[in-house]
Amino acid sequence: DMQRNADAITIAKKALQLSEQAKALQQATDINLFLSRLYQKMGDYTQAFQFQSAYLAGHDSLFQNDRLKQVRE
C-alpha cells in the first residue's frame, strides 16, 4: 500500500507540473488536494500541509475568477 501511494505521488507530481505549465488552474488545484490527502494518509503532515495550502490558494483564485465573471455579466 505504501508503494502504491508513493507511485501515485510520483505520477500526481508530474501531472501537477504539466497542469501548471499549461496554466490549467482547476486541474492543478485538484491535484494539490489529491497530493495533500495522499501525504496525510502516509503520515507526512508537513507535505500534506504544503499541498493543502497550495490547494486553498488555487481554490481562492478560482473562486475570485468566477466572481469576476459574474460581476461582468
N, CA, C and O of each residue as an XYZ file, in Angstrom:
292
protein
N       0.820     -1.196      0.000
C       0.000      0.000      0.000
C       0.865      1.261      0.000
O       0.552      2.230     -0.692
N       1.942      1.249      0.769
C       2.846      2.404      0.796
C       3.487      2.618     -0.571
O       3.674      3.756     -1.001
N       3.826      1.521     -1.256
C       4.435      1.647     -2.579
C       3.437      2.227     -3.577
O       3.801      3.043     -4.424
N       2.187      1.808     -3.474
C       1.145      2.352     -4.357
C       0.963      3.835     -4.122
O       0.792      4.601     -5.070
N       0.998      4.251     -2.852
C       0.886      5.673     -2.530
C       2.086      6.444     -3.074
O       1.936      7.539     -3.615
N       3.268      5.868     -2.927
C       4.481      6.523     -3.438
C       4.422      6.652     -4.955
O       4.805      7.685     -5.504
N       3.947      5.613     -5.637
C       3.783      5.669     -7.089
C       2.757      6.728     -7.482
O       2.960      7.466     -8.446
N       1.667      6.801     -6.740
C       0.625      7.786     -7.017
C       1.162      9.205     -6.846
O       0.831     10.098     -7.626
N       1.987      9.405     -5.829
C       2.583     10.722     -5.599
C       3.489     11.109     -6.765
O       3.447     12.247     -7.234
N       4.301     10.174     -7.229
C       5.194     10.449     -8.361
C       4.403     10.872     -9.592
O       4.743     11.851    -10.255
N       3.350     10.127     -9.889
C       2.523     10.425    -11.063
C       1.783     11.750    -10.880
O       1.708     12.553    -11.809
N       1.244     11.976     -9.700
C       0.496     13.205     -9.438
C       1.404     14.436     -9.515
O       0.983     15.485    -10.003
N       2.633     14.316     -9.042
C       3.562     15.458     -9.131
C       3.880     15.788    -10.586
O       4.006     16.959    -10.943
N       4.009     14.772    -11.417
C       4.242     15.002    -12.844
C       3.013     15.670    -13.465
O       3.146     16.604    -14.255
N       1.832     15.196    -13.112
C       0.592     15.795    -13.613
C       0.462     17.243    -13.148
O       0.002     18.103    -13.899
N       0.868     17.509    -11.910
C       0.826     18.868    -11.383
C       1.747     19.779    -12.183
O       1.373     20.895    -12.545
N       2.941     19.297    -12.453
C       3.903     20.074    -13.234
C       3.325     20.403    -14.618
O       3.420     21.541    -15.078
N       2.732     19.413    -15.271
C       2.152     19.630    -16.596
C       0.960     20.588    -16.545
O       0.805     21.433    -17.427
N       0.130     20.461    -15.530
C      -1.028     21.348    -15.433
C      -0.592     22.785    -15.152
O      -1.216     23.728    -15.640
N       0.469     22.957    -14.373
C       0.984     24.302    -14.118
C       1.579     24.900    -15.389
O       1.390     26.085    -15.664
N       2.289     24.096    -16.157
C       2.854     24.573    -17.425
C       1.746     24.987    -18.397
O       1.896     25.953    -19.146
N       0.652     24.260    -18.377
C      -0.475     24.539    -19.263
C      -1.390     25.636    -18.700
O      -2.372     26.023    -19.333
N      -1.052     26.124    -17.511
C      -1.876     27.119    -16.822
C      -3.318     26.626    -16.622
O      -4.279     27.384    -16.753
N      -3.430     25.353    -16.308
C      -4.724     24.728    -16.043
C      -4.962     24.765    -14.534
O      -4.688     23.799    -13.821
N      -5.480     25.905    -14.065
C      -5.597     26.143    -12.625
C      -6.526     25.148    -11.931
O      -6.223     24.684    -10.832
N      -7.648     24.819    -12.561
C      -8.583     23.874    -11.929
C      -7.920     22.516    -11.717
O      -8.038     21.923    -10.644
N      -7.224     22.027    -12.741
C      -6.567     20.728    -12.621
C      -5.450     20.767    -11.573
O      -5.307     19.834    -10.782
N      -4.669     21.831    -11.567
C      -3.591     21.963    -10.576
C      -4.167     21.994     -9.163
O      -3.615     21.390     -8.243
N      -5.267     22.693     -9.003
C      -5.910     22.777     -7.692
C      -6.383     21.392     -7.237
O      -6.169     21.002     -6.089
N      -7.018     20.666     -8.133
C      -7.484     19.314     -7.804
C      -6.326     18.389     -7.451
O      -6.427     17.591     -6.520
N      -5.240     18.493     -8.184
C      -4.070     17.633     -7.921
C      -3.436     17.990     -6.586
O      -2.996     17.102     -5.857
N      -3.382     19.276     -6.253
C      -2.843     19.674     -4.948
C      -3.648     19.064     -3.814
O      -3.080     18.615     -2.819
N      -4.965     19.046     -3.956
C      -5.806     18.429     -2.925
C      -5.534     16.926     -2.839
O      -5.414     16.371     -1.747
N      -5.439     16.281     -3.988
C      -5.148     14.847     -4.038
C      -3.813     14.537     -3.353
O      -3.718     13.599     -2.561
N      -2.787     15.331     -3.663
C      -1.471     15.117     -3.046
C      -1.519     15.361     -1.543
O      -0.887     14.635     -0.776
N      -2.254     16.363     -1.127
C      -2.395     16.636      0.300
C      -2.985     15.427      1.024
O      -2.504     15.029      2.085
N      -4.028     14.852      0.440
C      -4.673     13.690      1.067
C      -3.757     12.466      1.070
O      -3.741     11.698      2.032
N      -2.998     12.289     -0.010
C      -2.063     11.160     -0.047
C      -0.991     11.291      1.031
O      -0.702     10.333      1.748
N      -0.407     12.479      1.139
C       0.631     12.674      2.155
C       0.057     12.528      3.556
O       0.720     11.991      4.443
N      -1.166     13.002      3.765
C      -1.797     12.835      5.072
C      -1.975     11.354      5.386
O      -1.716     10.913      6.506
N      -2.418     10.596      4.395
C      -2.616      9.153      4.555
C      -1.304      8.450      4.920
O      -1.297      7.469      5.664
N      -0.194      8.971      4.380
C       1.113      8.372      4.639
C       1.738      8.881      5.938
O       2.790      8.394      6.353
N       1.094      9.859      6.581
C       1.606     10.383      7.842
C       2.630     11.491      7.675
O       3.269     11.885      8.651
N       2.804     12.010      6.446
C       3.744     13.108      6.200
C       2.947     14.410      6.234
O       2.533     14.932      5.199
N       2.743     14.917      7.441
C       1.856     16.055      7.631
C       2.470     17.367      7.160
O       1.737     18.306      6.849
N       3.788     17.456      7.100
C       4.431     18.663      6.578
C       4.115     18.819      5.098
O       3.703     19.891      4.653
N       4.308     17.747      4.337
C       3.991     17.786      2.904
C       2.482     17.947      2.704
O       2.052     18.676      1.809
N       1.694     17.289      3.508
C       0.240     17.402      3.396
C      -0.188     18.852      3.574
O      -1.041     19.350      2.840
N       0.406     19.521      4.548
C       0.074     20.922      4.802
C       0.485     21.803      3.623
O      -0.258     22.703      3.232
N       1.664     21.548      3.057
C       2.126     22.355      1.921
C       1.176     22.230      0.729
O       0.826     23.233      0.107
N       0.762     21.013      0.414
C      -0.140     20.823     -0.717
C      -1.551     21.310     -0.397
O      -2.263     21.770     -1.290
N      -1.961     21.213      0.869
C      -3.251     21.766      1.277
C      -3.249     23.280      1.111
O      -4.232     23.859      0.647
N      -2.151     23.918      1.486
C      -2.036     25.371      1.326
C      -2.092     25.767     -0.144
O      -2.742     26.751     -0.498
N      -1.418     25.011     -0.998
C      -1.449     25.281     -2.439
C      -2.861     25.077     -2.986
O      -3.318     25.838     -3.839
N      -3.544     24.052     -2.494
C      -4.932     23.808     -2.902
C      -5.813     25.003     -2.535
O      -6.590     25.480     -3.361
N      -5.691     25.480     -1.306
C      -6.532     26.593     -0.855
C      -6.256     27.857     -1.654
O      -7.184     28.599     -1.974
N      -5.001     28.112     -1.980
C      -4.654     29.280     -2.791
C      -5.275     29.166     -4.185
O      -5.822     30.138     -4.707
N      -5.187     27.996     -4.774
C      -5.786     27.771     -6.085
C      -7.294     27.883     -6.040
O      -7.910     28.470     -6.930
N      -7.883     27.320     -5.006
C      -9.334     27.374     -4.837
C      -9.798     28.824     -4.717
O     -10.797     29.210     -5.324
N      -9.078     29.626     -3.937
C      -9.420     31.039     -3.786
C      -9.319     31.772     -5.122
O     -10.177     32.594     -5.446
N      -8.281     31.479     -5.895
C      -8.121     32.116     -7.202
C      -9.273     31.751     -8.134
O      -9.807     32.614     -8.831
N      -9.651     30.493     -8.145
C     -10.769     30.058     -8.982
C     -12.064     30.736     -8.559
O     -12.861     31.156     -9.399
N     -12.264     30.838     -7.265
C     -13.473     31.476     -6.744
C     -13.523     32.947     -7.151
O     -14.566     33.443     -7.576
N     -12.394     33.638     -7.020
C     -12.335     35.052     -7.403
C     -12.580     35.223     -8.900
O     -13.278     36.151     -9.310
N     -12.012     34.337     -9.715
C     -12.237     34.395    -11.156
C     -13.715     34.226    -11.487
O     -14.250     34.927    -12.346
N     -14.370     33.293    -10.800
C     -15.799     33.067    -11.021
C     -16.621     34.294    -10.610
O     -17.561     34.685    -11.301
N     -16.254     34.883     -9.489
C     -16.975     36.083     -9.014
C     -16.798     37.230     -9.993
O     -17.755     37.956    -10.264
N     -15.591     37.413    -10.533
C     -15.359     38.477    -11.503
C     -16.204     38.269    -12.761
O     -16.751     39.224    -13.312
N     -16.306     37.030    -13.205
C     -17.125     36.732    -14.392
C     -18.590     37.078    -14.116
O     -19.276     37.622    -14.981
N     -19.061     36.763    -12.914
C     -20.456     37.037    -12.573
C     -20.717     38.539    -12.522
O     -21.769     39.005    -12.959
N     -19.763     39.291    -11.991
C     -19.921     40.745    -11.870
C     -19.960     41.374    -13.264
O     -20.714     42.319    -13.496
N     -19.168     40.865    -14.172
C     -19.092     41.412    -15.519
C     -20.336     41.108    -16.341
O     -20.629     41.818    -17.303
N     -21.064     40.073    -15.979
C     -22.255     39.678    -16.751
C     -23.457     40.465    -16.375
O     -24.534     40.252    -16.933
